PDB file of C-alpha atoms in Angstrom:
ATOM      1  CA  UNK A   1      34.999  66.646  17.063  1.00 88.00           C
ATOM      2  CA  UNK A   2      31.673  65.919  19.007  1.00 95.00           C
ATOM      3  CA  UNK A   3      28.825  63.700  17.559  1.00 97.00           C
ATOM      4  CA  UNK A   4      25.702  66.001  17.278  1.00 98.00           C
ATOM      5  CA  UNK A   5      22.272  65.480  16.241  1.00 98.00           C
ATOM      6  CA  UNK A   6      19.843  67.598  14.038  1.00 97.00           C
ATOM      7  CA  UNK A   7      16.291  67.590  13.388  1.00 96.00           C
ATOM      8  CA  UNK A   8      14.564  68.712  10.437  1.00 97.00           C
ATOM      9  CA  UNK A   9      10.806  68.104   9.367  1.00 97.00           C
ATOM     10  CA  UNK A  10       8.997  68.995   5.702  1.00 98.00           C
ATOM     11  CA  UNK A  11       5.704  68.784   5.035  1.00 97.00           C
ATOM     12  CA  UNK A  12       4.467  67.036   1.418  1.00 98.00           C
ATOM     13  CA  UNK A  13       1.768  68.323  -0.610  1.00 97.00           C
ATOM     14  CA  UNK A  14       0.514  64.924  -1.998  1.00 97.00           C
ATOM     15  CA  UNK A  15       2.029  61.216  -1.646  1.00 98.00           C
ATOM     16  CA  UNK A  16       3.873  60.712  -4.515  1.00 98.00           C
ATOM     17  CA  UNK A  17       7.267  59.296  -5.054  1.00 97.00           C
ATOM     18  CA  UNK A  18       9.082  62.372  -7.201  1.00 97.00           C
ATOM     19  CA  UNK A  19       7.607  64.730  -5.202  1.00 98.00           C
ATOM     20  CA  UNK A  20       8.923  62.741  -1.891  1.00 98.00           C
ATOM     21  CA  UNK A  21      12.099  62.605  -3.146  1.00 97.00           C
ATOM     22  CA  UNK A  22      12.333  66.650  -4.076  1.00 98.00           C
ATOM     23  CA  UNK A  23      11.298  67.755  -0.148  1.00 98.00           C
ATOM     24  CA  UNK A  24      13.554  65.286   1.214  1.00 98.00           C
ATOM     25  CA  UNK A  25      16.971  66.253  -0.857  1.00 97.00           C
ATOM     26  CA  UNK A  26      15.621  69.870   0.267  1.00 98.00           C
ATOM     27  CA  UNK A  27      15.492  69.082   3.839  1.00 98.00           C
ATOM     28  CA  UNK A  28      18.516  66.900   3.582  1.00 98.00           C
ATOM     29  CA  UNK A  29      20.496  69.925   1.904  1.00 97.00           C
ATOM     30  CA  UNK A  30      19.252  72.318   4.170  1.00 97.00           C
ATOM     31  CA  UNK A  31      20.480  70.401   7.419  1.00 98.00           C
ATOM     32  CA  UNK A  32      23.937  70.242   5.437  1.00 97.00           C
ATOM     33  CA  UNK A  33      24.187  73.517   4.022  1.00 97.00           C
ATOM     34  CA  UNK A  34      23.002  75.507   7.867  1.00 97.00           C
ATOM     35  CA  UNK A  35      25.384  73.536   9.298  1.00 98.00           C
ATOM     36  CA  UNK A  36      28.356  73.427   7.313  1.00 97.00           C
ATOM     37  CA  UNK A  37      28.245  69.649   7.245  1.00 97.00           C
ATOM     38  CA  UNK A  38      29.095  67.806   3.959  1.00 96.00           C
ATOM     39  CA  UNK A  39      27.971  63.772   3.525  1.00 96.00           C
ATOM     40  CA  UNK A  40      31.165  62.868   5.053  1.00 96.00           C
ATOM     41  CA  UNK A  41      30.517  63.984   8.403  1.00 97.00           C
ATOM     42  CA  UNK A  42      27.314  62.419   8.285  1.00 98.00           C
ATOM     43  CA  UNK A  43      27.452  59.076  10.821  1.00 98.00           C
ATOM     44  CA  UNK A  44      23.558  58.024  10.505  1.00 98.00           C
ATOM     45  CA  UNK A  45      20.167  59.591   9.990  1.00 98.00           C
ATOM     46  CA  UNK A  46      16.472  58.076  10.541  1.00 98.00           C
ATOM     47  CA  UNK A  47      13.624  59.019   8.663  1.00 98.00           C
ATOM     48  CA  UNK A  48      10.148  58.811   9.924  1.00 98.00           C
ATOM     49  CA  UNK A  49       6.828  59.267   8.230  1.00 98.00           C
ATOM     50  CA  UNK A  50       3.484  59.724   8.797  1.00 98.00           C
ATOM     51  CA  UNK A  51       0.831  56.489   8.336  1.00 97.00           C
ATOM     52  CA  UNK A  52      -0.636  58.598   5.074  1.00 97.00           C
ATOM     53  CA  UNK A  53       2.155  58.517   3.219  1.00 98.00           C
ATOM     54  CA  UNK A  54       2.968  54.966   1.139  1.00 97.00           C
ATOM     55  CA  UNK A  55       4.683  56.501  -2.527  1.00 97.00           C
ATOM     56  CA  UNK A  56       8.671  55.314  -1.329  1.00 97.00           C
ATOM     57  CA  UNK A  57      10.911  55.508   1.490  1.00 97.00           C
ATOM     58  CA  UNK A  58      12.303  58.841   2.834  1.00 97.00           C
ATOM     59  CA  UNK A  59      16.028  57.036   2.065  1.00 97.00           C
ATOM     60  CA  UNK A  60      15.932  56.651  -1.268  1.00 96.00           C
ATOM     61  CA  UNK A  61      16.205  60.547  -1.705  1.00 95.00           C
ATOM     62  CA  UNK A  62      19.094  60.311   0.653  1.00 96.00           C
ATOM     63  CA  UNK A  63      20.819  57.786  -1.670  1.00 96.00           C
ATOM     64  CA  UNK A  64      19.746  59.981  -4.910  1.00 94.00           C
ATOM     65  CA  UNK A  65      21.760  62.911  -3.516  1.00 93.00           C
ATOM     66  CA  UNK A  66      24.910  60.663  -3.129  1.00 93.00           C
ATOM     67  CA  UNK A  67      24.813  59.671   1.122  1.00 95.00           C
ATOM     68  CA  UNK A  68      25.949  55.944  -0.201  1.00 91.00           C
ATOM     69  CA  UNK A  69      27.974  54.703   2.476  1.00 95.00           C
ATOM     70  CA  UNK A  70      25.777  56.248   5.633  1.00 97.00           C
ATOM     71  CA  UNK A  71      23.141  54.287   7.549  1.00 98.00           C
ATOM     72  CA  UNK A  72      19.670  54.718   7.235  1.00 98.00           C
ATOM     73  CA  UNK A  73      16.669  53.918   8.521  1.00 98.00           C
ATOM     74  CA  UNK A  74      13.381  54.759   8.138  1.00 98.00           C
ATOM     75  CA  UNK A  75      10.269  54.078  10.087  1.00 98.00           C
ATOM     76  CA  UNK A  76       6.431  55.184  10.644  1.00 97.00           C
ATOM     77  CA  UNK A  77       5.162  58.123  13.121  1.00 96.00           C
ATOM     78  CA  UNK A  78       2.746  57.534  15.434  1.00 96.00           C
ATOM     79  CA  UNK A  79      -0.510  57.721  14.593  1.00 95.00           C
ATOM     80  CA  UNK A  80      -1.696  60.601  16.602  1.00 95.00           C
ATOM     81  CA  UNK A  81      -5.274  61.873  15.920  1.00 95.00           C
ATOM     82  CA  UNK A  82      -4.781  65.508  14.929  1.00 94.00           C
ATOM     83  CA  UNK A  83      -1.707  65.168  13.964  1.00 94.00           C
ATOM     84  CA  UNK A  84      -0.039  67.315  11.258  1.00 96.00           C
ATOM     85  CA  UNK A  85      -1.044  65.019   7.732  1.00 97.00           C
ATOM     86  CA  UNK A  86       1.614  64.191   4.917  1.00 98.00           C
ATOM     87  CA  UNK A  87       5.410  64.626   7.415  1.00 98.00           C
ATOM     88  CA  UNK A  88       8.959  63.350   6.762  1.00 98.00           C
ATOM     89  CA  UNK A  89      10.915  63.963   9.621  1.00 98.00           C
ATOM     90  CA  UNK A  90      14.881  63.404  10.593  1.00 98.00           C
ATOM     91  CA  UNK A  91      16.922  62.498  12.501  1.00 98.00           C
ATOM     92  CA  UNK A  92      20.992  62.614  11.911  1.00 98.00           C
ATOM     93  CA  UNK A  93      23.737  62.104  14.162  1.00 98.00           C
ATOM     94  CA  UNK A  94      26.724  63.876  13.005  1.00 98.00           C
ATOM     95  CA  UNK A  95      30.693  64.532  13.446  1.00 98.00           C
ATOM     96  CA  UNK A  96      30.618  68.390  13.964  1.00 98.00           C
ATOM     97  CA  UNK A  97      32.975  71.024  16.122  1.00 97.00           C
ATOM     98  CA  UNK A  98      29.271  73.217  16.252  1.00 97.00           C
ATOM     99  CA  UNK A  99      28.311  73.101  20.002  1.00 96.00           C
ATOM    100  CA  UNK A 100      24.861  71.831  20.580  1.00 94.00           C
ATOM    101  CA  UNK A 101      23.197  75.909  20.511  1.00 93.00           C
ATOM    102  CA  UNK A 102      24.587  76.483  17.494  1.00 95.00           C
ATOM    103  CA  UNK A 103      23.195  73.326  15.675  1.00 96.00           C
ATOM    104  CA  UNK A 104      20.553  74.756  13.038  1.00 96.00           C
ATOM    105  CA  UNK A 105      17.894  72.362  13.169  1.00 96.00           C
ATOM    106  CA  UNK A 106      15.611  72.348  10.243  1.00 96.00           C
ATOM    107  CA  UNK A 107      11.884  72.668   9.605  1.00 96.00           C
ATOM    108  CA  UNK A 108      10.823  73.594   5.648  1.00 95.00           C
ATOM    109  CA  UNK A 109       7.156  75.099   5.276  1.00 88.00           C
ATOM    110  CA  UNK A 110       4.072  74.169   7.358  1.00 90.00           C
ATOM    111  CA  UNK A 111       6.480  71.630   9.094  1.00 92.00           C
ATOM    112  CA  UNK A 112       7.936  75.089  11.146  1.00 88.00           C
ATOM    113  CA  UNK A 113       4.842  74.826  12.848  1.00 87.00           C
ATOM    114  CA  UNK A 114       6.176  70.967  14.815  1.00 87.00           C
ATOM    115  CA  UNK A 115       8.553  72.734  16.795  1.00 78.00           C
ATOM    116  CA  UNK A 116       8.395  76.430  16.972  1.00 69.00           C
ATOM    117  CA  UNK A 117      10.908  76.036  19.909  1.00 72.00           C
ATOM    118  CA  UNK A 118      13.866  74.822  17.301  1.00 65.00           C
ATOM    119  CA  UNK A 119      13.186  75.370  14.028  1.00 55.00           C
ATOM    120  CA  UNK A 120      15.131  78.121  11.762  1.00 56.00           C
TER     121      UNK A 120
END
């Protein structure tokens, strides 16, 4: 079993808490579901978000989902001018037997755009 780690990046239509929480258990199922990972093999994730966004932490949609017992962390993007507006990104560092060009790293909506290069 090798520890692995997966990005993933959604984009929020306005800062509110119940809508923060929805995208993130999206993302947070997606990056499970692609890669055949359940909350067990979880071992950490961060959460980062950008400066405009002040409703609730990323993490508390991680701990409404059921990830109790996995650390988490979240923290603020740079503040980049241009920069894509409203982001929560990830990432988790995970027990899988996927080899690192198989990982599925995941990017929901306009957030594809971040990183053509890996998203699915």
């Amino acid at each position: 079993m090798a520890v692995r780690a997966v990005r993933g990046a959604v984009q929020l239509e306005r800062d509110e808490a119940g809508h923060m929480h929805e995208r993130v258990e999206e993302l947070l199922t997606a990056v499970l579901t692609r890669n055949g990972l359940t909350a067990d093999d979880l071992i950490s994730i961060w959460f980062t978000a950008t400066p405009d966004l002040h409703s609730d932490f990323p993490a508390a949609a991680a701990r409404r989902i059921g990830i109790a017992d996995v650390p988490l962390i979240c923290a603020q993007e740079l503040d980049v001018a241009g920069a894509m507006p409203r982001v929560v990104r990830l990432l988790a560092h995970v027990e899988t037997d996927l080899p690192k060009n198989r990982v599925a790293h995941v990017y929901l909506g306009a957030a594809a755009a971040l990183r053509k290069d890996i998203a699915q």
